[in-house]
């Protein structure tokens, strides 16, 4: 998941921890991990 250009990282201030992957311009996919799977997946616009 952490390859060049995705800016994969954990977001601060969330319990459980949410992660983000940049996909295009201000658009990111955010999600949580549980049991090795991604849950609560959202497409969000950050500016």
PDB file of N, CA and C in Angstrom:
ATOM      1  N   UNK A   1       0.819  -1.188   0.000  1.00  0.00           N
ATOM      2  CA  UNK A   1       0.000   0.000   0.000  1.00  0.00           C
ATOM      3  C   UNK A   1       0.865   1.256   0.000  1.00  0.00           C
ATOM      4  N   UNK A   2       2.048   1.167   0.574  1.00  0.00           N
ATOM      5  CA  UNK A   2       2.919   2.336   0.691  1.00  0.00           C
ATOM      6  C   UNK A   2       3.906   2.400  -0.465  1.00  0.00           C
ATOM      7  N   UNK A   3       3.434   2.769  -1.665  1.00  0.00           N
ATOM      8  CA  UNK A   3       4.362   2.947  -2.764  1.00  0.00           C
ATOM      9  C   UNK A   3       4.381   4.402  -3.203  1.00  0.00           C
ATOM     10  N   UNK A   4       5.373   4.739  -3.981  1.00  0.00           N
ATOM     11  CA  UNK A   4       5.636   6.134  -4.351  1.00  0.00           C
ATOM     12  C   UNK A   4       4.387   6.859  -4.842  1.00  0.00           C
ATOM     13  N   UNK A   5       4.192   8.063  -4.313  1.00  0.00           N
ATOM     14  CA  UNK A   5       3.111   8.923  -4.762  1.00  0.00           C
ATOM     15  C   UNK A   5       1.806   8.781  -4.010  1.00  0.00           C
ATOM     16  N   UNK A   6       1.629   7.742  -3.189  1.00  0.00           N
ATOM     17  CA  UNK A   6       0.358   7.554  -2.499  1.00  0.00           C
ATOM     18  C   UNK A   6       0.281   8.313  -1.181  1.00  0.00           C
ATOM     19  N   UNK A   7       1.413   8.666  -0.615  1.00  0.00           N
ATOM     20  CA  UNK A   7       1.479   9.370   0.666  1.00  0.00           C
ATOM     21  C   UNK A   7       0.693   8.627   1.751  1.00  0.00           C
ATOM     22  N   UNK A   8       0.797   7.309   1.777  1.00  0.00           N
ATOM     23  CA  UNK A   8       0.131   6.473   2.771  1.00  0.00           C
ATOM     24  C   UNK A   8       0.602   6.839   4.173  1.00  0.00           C
ATOM     25  N   UNK A   9      -0.354   7.117   5.082  1.00  0.00           N
ATOM     26  CA  UNK A   9       0.004   7.406   6.467  1.00  0.00           C
ATOM     27  C   UNK A   9      -1.226   7.325   7.370  1.00  0.00           C
ATOM     28  N   UNK A  10      -0.965   7.202   8.663  1.00  0.00           N
ATOM     29  CA  UNK A  10      -2.033   7.201   9.660  1.00  0.00           C
ATOM     30  C   UNK A  10      -2.472   8.636   9.925  1.00  0.00           C
ATOM     31  N   UNK A  11      -3.758   8.834  10.117  1.00  0.00           N
ATOM     32  CA  UNK A  11      -4.285  10.150  10.470  1.00  0.00           C
ATOM     33  C   UNK A  11      -4.247  10.311  11.981  1.00  0.00           C
ATOM     34  N   UNK A  12      -3.973  11.490  12.445  1.00  0.00           N
ATOM     35  CA  UNK A  12      -3.893  11.753  13.883  1.00  0.00           C
ATOM     36  C   UNK A  12      -5.276  12.021  14.459  1.00  0.00           C
ATOM     37  N   UNK A  13      -5.459  11.634  15.717  1.00  0.00           N
ATOM     38  CA  UNK A  13      -6.668  11.985  16.436  1.00  0.00           C
ATOM     39  C   UNK A  13      -7.845  11.055  16.242  1.00  0.00           C
ATOM     40  N   UNK A  14      -7.650   9.884  15.633  1.00  0.00           N
ATOM     41  CA  UNK A  14      -8.745   8.950  15.416  1.00  0.00           C
ATOM     42  C   UNK A  14      -8.525   7.679  16.221  1.00  0.00           C
ATOM     43  N   UNK A  15      -9.565   7.217  16.883  1.00  0.00           N
ATOM     44  CA  UNK A  15      -9.568   5.923  17.575  1.00  0.00           C
ATOM     45  C   UNK A  15     -10.789   5.169  17.117  1.00  0.00           C
ATOM     46  N   UNK A  16     -10.701   4.034  16.453  1.00  0.00           N
ATOM     47  CA  UNK A  16      -9.459   3.386  16.047  1.00  0.00           C
ATOM     48  C   UNK A  16      -8.735   4.193  14.973  1.00  0.00           C
ATOM     49  N   UNK A  17      -7.480   3.870  14.773  1.00  0.00           N
ATOM     50  CA  UNK A  17      -6.627   4.596  13.831  1.00  0.00           C
ATOM     51  C   UNK A  17      -7.168   4.506  12.412  1.00  0.00           C
ATOM     52  N   UNK A  18      -7.249   5.657  11.742  1.00  0.00           N
ATOM     53  CA  UNK A  18      -7.628   5.709  10.324  1.00  0.00           C
ATOM     54  C   UNK A  18      -6.383   5.999   9.505  1.00  0.00           C
ATOM     55  N   UNK A  19      -6.357   5.458   8.302  1.00  0.00           N
ATOM     56  CA  UNK A  19      -5.234   5.631   7.385  1.00  0.00           C
ATOM     57  C   UNK A  19      -5.738   6.329   6.131  1.00  0.00           C
ATOM     58  N   UNK A  20      -4.803   6.924   5.393  1.00  0.00           N
ATOM     59  CA  UNK A  20      -5.166   7.612   4.159  1.00  0.00           C
ATOM     60  C   UNK A  20      -4.187   7.273   3.039  1.00  0.00           C
ATOM     61  N   UNK A  21      -4.724   7.249   1.829  1.00  0.00           N
ATOM     62  CA  UNK A  21      -3.942   7.058   0.599  1.00  0.00           C
ATOM     63  C   UNK A  21      -4.429   8.114  -0.380  1.00  0.00           C
ATOM     64  N   UNK A  22      -3.528   8.954  -0.881  1.00  0.00           N
ATOM     65  CA  UNK A  22      -3.891   9.967  -1.879  1.00  0.00           C
ATOM     66  C   UNK A  22      -4.064   9.291  -3.238  1.00  0.00           C
ATOM     67  N   UNK A  23      -5.139   9.651  -3.948  1.00  0.00           N
ATOM     68  CA  UNK A  23      -5.387   9.028  -5.243  1.00  0.00           C
ATOM     69  C   UNK A  23      -5.285   9.990  -6.414  1.00  0.00           C
ATOM     70  N   UNK A  24      -5.751  11.241  -6.257  1.00  0.00           N
ATOM     71  CA  UNK A  24      -5.686  12.181  -7.364  1.00  0.00           C
ATOM     72  C   UNK A  24      -5.994  13.583  -6.847  1.00  0.00           C
ATOM     73  N   UNK A  25      -5.067  14.506  -7.032  1.00  0.00           N
ATOM     74  CA  UNK A  25      -5.277  15.869  -6.558  1.00  0.00           C
ATOM     75  C   UNK A  25      -5.605  15.880  -5.080  1.00  0.00           C
ATOM     76  N   UNK A  26      -6.732  16.522  -4.695  1.00  0.00           N
ATOM     77  CA  UNK A  26      -7.086  16.585  -3.283  1.00  0.00           C
ATOM     78  C   UNK A  26      -7.850  15.355  -2.783  1.00  0.00           C
ATOM     79  N   UNK A  27      -8.052  14.353  -3.618  1.00  0.00           N
ATOM     80  CA  UNK A  27      -8.857  13.187  -3.248  1.00  0.00           C
ATOM     81  C   UNK A  27      -8.033  12.119  -2.548  1.00  0.00           C
ATOM     82  N   UNK A  28      -8.601  11.597  -1.453  1.00  0.00           N
ATOM     83  CA  UNK A  28      -7.955  10.556  -0.655  1.00  0.00           C
ATOM     84  C   UNK A  28      -8.962   9.465  -0.326  1.00  0.00           C
ATOM     85  N   UNK A  29      -8.463   8.265  -0.164  1.00  0.00           N
ATOM     86  CA  UNK A  29      -9.252   7.173   0.378  1.00  0.00           C
ATOM     87  C   UNK A  29      -8.825   7.020   1.831  1.00  0.00           C
ATOM     88  N   UNK A  30      -9.784   7.051   2.755  1.00  0.00           N
ATOM     89  CA  UNK A  30      -9.491   6.858   4.163  1.00  0.00           C
ATOM     90  C   UNK A  30     -10.158   5.571   4.628  1.00  0.00           C
ATOM     91  N   UNK A  31      -9.532   4.901   5.604  1.00  0.00           N
ATOM     92  CA  UNK A  31     -10.050   3.606   6.043  1.00  0.00           C
ATOM     93  C   UNK A  31      -9.438   3.214   7.375  1.00  0.00           C
ATOM     94  N   UNK A  32     -10.005   2.161   7.968  1.00  0.00           N
ATOM     95  CA  UNK A  32      -9.496   1.555   9.197  1.00  0.00           C
ATOM     96  C   UNK A  32      -9.126   0.111   8.884  1.00  0.00           C
ATOM     97  N   UNK A  33      -8.181  -0.446   9.635  1.00  0.00           N
ATOM     98  CA  UNK A  33      -7.818  -1.852   9.508  1.00  0.00           C
ATOM     99  C   UNK A  33      -8.370  -2.633  10.697  1.00  0.00           C
ATOM    100  N   UNK A  34      -8.882  -3.834  10.441  1.00  0.00           N
ATOM    101  CA  UNK A  34      -9.291  -4.762  11.501  1.00  0.00           C
ATOM    102  C   UNK A  34      -9.130  -6.171  10.964  1.00  0.00           C
ATOM    103  N   UNK A  35      -8.423  -6.998  11.699  1.00  0.00           N
ATOM    104  CA  UNK A  35      -8.201  -8.392  11.302  1.00  0.00           C
ATOM    105  C   UNK A  35      -7.576  -8.509   9.913  1.00  0.00           C
ATOM    106  N   UNK A  36      -6.721  -7.557   9.546  1.00  0.00           N
ATOM    107  CA  UNK A  36      -6.035  -7.615   8.262  1.00  0.00           C
ATOM    108  C   UNK A  36      -6.847  -7.139   7.070  1.00  0.00           C
ATOM    109  N   UNK A  37      -8.027  -6.568   7.319  1.00  0.00           N
ATOM    110  CA  UNK A  37      -8.891  -6.093   6.242  1.00  0.00           C
ATOM    111  C   UNK A  37      -9.211  -4.611   6.441  1.00  0.00           C
ATOM    112  N   UNK A  38      -9.481  -3.908   5.352  1.00  0.00           N
ATOM    113  CA  UNK A  38      -9.858  -2.495   5.415  1.00  0.00           C
ATOM    114  C   UNK A  38     -11.367  -2.376   5.622  1.00  0.00           C
ATOM    115  N   UNK A  39     -11.767  -1.494   6.568  1.00  0.00           N
ATOM    116  CA  UNK A  39     -13.174  -1.244   6.867  1.00  0.00           C
ATOM    117  C   UNK A  39     -13.419   0.251   6.905  1.00  0.00           C
ATOM    118  N   UNK A  40     -14.696   0.635   6.894  1.00  0.00           N
ATOM    119  CA  UNK A  40     -15.076   2.052   6.979  1.00  0.00           C
ATOM    120  C   UNK A  40     -14.325   2.868   5.934  1.00  0.00           C
ATOM    121  N   UNK A  41     -14.427   2.446   4.682  1.00  0.00           N
ATOM    122  CA  UNK A  41     -13.699   3.064   3.568  1.00  0.00           C
ATOM    123  C   UNK A  41     -14.486   4.257   3.045  1.00  0.00           C
ATOM    124  N   UNK A  42     -13.805   5.398   2.901  1.00  0.00           N
ATOM    125  CA  UNK A  42     -14.427   6.636   2.405  1.00  0.00           C
ATOM    126  C   UNK A  42     -13.530   7.286   1.360  1.00  0.00           C
ATOM    127  N   UNK A  43     -14.153   7.937   0.392  1.00  0.00           N
ATOM    128  CA  UNK A  43     -13.443   8.792  -0.558  1.00  0.00           C
ATOM    129  C   UNK A  43     -13.699  10.225  -0.117  1.00  0.00           C
ATOM    130  N   UNK A  44     -12.640  10.945   0.218  1.00  0.00           N
ATOM    131  CA  UNK A  44     -12.783  12.286   0.771  1.00  0.00           C
ATOM    132  C   UNK A  44     -11.930  13.282   0.005  1.00  0.00           C
ATOM    133  N   UNK A  45     -12.378  14.524   0.009  1.00  0.00           N
ATOM    134  CA  UNK A  45     -11.643  15.601  -0.645  1.00  0.00           C
ATOM    135  C   UNK A  45     -10.951  16.454   0.417  1.00  0.00           C
ATOM    136  N   UNK A  46      -9.642  16.532   0.352  1.00  0.00           N
ATOM    137  CA  UNK A  46      -8.871  17.406   1.227  1.00  0.00           C
ATOM    138  C   UNK A  46      -8.299  18.524   0.381  1.00  0.00           C
ATOM    139  N   UNK A  47      -8.238  19.737   0.931  1.00  0.00           N
ATOM    140  CA  UNK A  47      -7.671  20.855   0.174  1.00  0.00           C
ATOM    141  C   UNK A  47      -6.598  21.550   0.935  1.00  0.00           C
TER     142      UNK A  47
END
